[in-house]
């Protein structure tokens, strides 16, 4: 397993105005075009991906490609 840099600047992905322990997802952008993800309830368990794959994932979320994984409110 690759070494996780200790000086990452973690960004919490929580709804605006939400506080408390979560659990929330945190994201950090590291050297070598790597992106790190972790959950606040288990910060030692870190998933690493590339910037290119992260960008593709974010675009897929924005396009609704993963909506079937979530229970969305009826409109």
mmCIF file of C-alpha atoms in Angstrom:
data_model
loop_
_atom_site.group_PDB
_atom_site.id
_atom_site.type_symbol
_atom_site.label_atom_id
_atom_site.label_comp_id
_atom_site.label_asym_id
_atom_site.label_seq_id
_atom_site.Cartn_x
_atom_site.Cartn_y
_atom_site.Cartn_z
ATOM 1 C CA UNK A 1 0.000 0.000 0.000
ATOM 2 C CA UNK A 2 1.286 3.460 -0.859
ATOM 3 C CA UNK A 3 2.342 5.792 1.923
ATOM 4 C CA UNK A 4 -0.263 8.462 2.735
ATOM 5 C CA UNK A 5 1.302 11.940 3.052
ATOM 6 C CA UNK A 6 0.949 13.336 6.570
ATOM 7 C CA UNK A 7 0.586 16.975 5.499
ATOM 8 C CA UNK A 8 -2.622 16.690 3.439
ATOM 9 C CA UNK A 9 -5.207 19.472 3.663
ATOM 10 C CA UNK A 10 -8.472 17.551 4.172
ATOM 11 C CA UNK A 11 -11.685 19.164 2.875
ATOM 12 C CA UNK A 12 -14.918 18.012 4.492
ATOM 13 C CA UNK A 13 -17.791 17.329 2.087
ATOM 14 C CA UNK A 14 -20.725 18.139 4.352
ATOM 15 C CA UNK A 15 -23.963 19.980 3.575
ATOM 16 C CA UNK A 16 -23.739 23.717 4.128
ATOM 17 C CA UNK A 17 -24.375 24.647 7.736
ATOM 18 C CA UNK A 18 -23.936 21.095 9.046
ATOM 19 C CA UNK A 19 -21.694 20.666 12.038
ATOM 20 C CA UNK A 20 -20.732 17.811 14.291
ATOM 21 C CA UNK A 21 -18.901 14.552 13.768
ATOM 22 C CA UNK A 22 -20.861 13.360 10.751
ATOM 23 C CA UNK A 23 -19.786 10.879 9.525
ATOM 24 C CA UNK A 24 -18.682 12.930 6.534
ATOM 25 C CA UNK A 25 -16.447 12.235 3.581
ATOM 26 C CA UNK A 26 -13.175 14.162 3.474
ATOM 27 C CA UNK A 27 -11.091 14.714 0.350
ATOM 28 C CA UNK A 28 -7.458 15.778 -0.006
ATOM 29 C CA UNK A 29 -5.493 16.558 -3.141
ATOM 30 C CA UNK A 30 -1.913 15.370 -2.864
ATOM 31 C CA UNK A 31 1.304 15.290 -4.825
ATOM 32 C CA UNK A 32 1.680 13.312 -8.012
ATOM 33 C CA UNK A 33 -1.887 14.010 -9.170
ATOM 34 C CA UNK A 34 -3.342 11.790 -6.418
ATOM 35 C CA UNK A 35 -6.649 12.290 -4.605
ATOM 36 C CA UNK A 36 -7.285 10.833 -1.142
ATOM 37 C CA UNK A 37 -10.704 10.074 0.376
ATOM 38 C CA UNK A 38 -11.650 9.059 3.900
ATOM 39 C CA UNK A 39 -14.640 9.001 6.230
ATOM 40 C CA UNK A 40 -14.478 11.031 9.433
ATOM 41 C CA UNK A 41 -15.583 8.025 11.480
ATOM 42 C CA UNK A 42 -12.623 5.954 10.200
ATOM 43 C CA UNK A 43 -9.849 8.406 9.225
ATOM 44 C CA UNK A 44 -7.156 5.721 9.065
ATOM 45 C CA UNK A 45 -8.954 3.995 6.178
ATOM 46 C CA UNK A 46 -7.899 6.095 3.173
ATOM 47 C CA UNK A 47 -8.770 5.405 -0.466
ATOM 48 C CA UNK A 48 -6.432 6.772 -3.122
ATOM 49 C CA UNK A 49 -7.310 7.532 -6.728
ATOM 50 C CA UNK A 50 -6.009 9.749 -9.513
ATOM 51 C CA UNK A 51 -7.153 13.264 -10.386
ATOM 52 C CA UNK A 52 -8.405 12.017 -13.779
ATOM 53 C CA UNK A 53 -10.571 9.303 -12.183
ATOM 54 C CA UNK A 54 -11.810 11.722 -9.503
ATOM 55 C CA UNK A 55 -12.827 14.256 -12.172
ATOM 56 C CA UNK A 56 -14.694 11.538 -14.108
ATOM 57 C CA UNK A 57 -16.502 10.491 -10.921
ATOM 58 C CA UNK A 58 -17.548 14.063 -10.087
ATOM 59 C CA UNK A 59 -18.826 14.601 -13.633
ATOM 60 C CA UNK A 60 -20.779 11.337 -13.378
ATOM 61 C CA UNK A 61 -22.381 12.457 -10.113
ATOM 62 C CA UNK A 62 -23.337 15.790 -11.668
ATOM 63 C CA UNK A 63 -24.848 13.954 -14.652
ATOM 64 C CA UNK A 64 -26.973 11.749 -12.388
ATOM 65 C CA UNK A 65 -25.179 8.507 -13.268
ATOM 66 C CA UNK A 66 -25.256 7.352 -9.625
ATOM 67 C CA UNK A 67 -28.756 8.471 -8.652
ATOM 68 C CA UNK A 68 -29.968 4.857 -8.542
ATOM 69 C CA UNK A 69 -27.672 4.291 -5.542
ATOM 70 C CA UNK A 70 -29.456 6.904 -3.413
ATOM 71 C CA UNK A 71 -32.950 7.315 -2.075
ATOM 72 C CA UNK A 72 -33.961 10.629 -3.567
ATOM 73 C CA UNK A 73 -36.973 12.558 -2.284
ATOM 74 C CA UNK A 74 -40.060 12.536 -4.500
ATOM 75 C CA UNK A 75 -40.495 15.797 -6.361
#
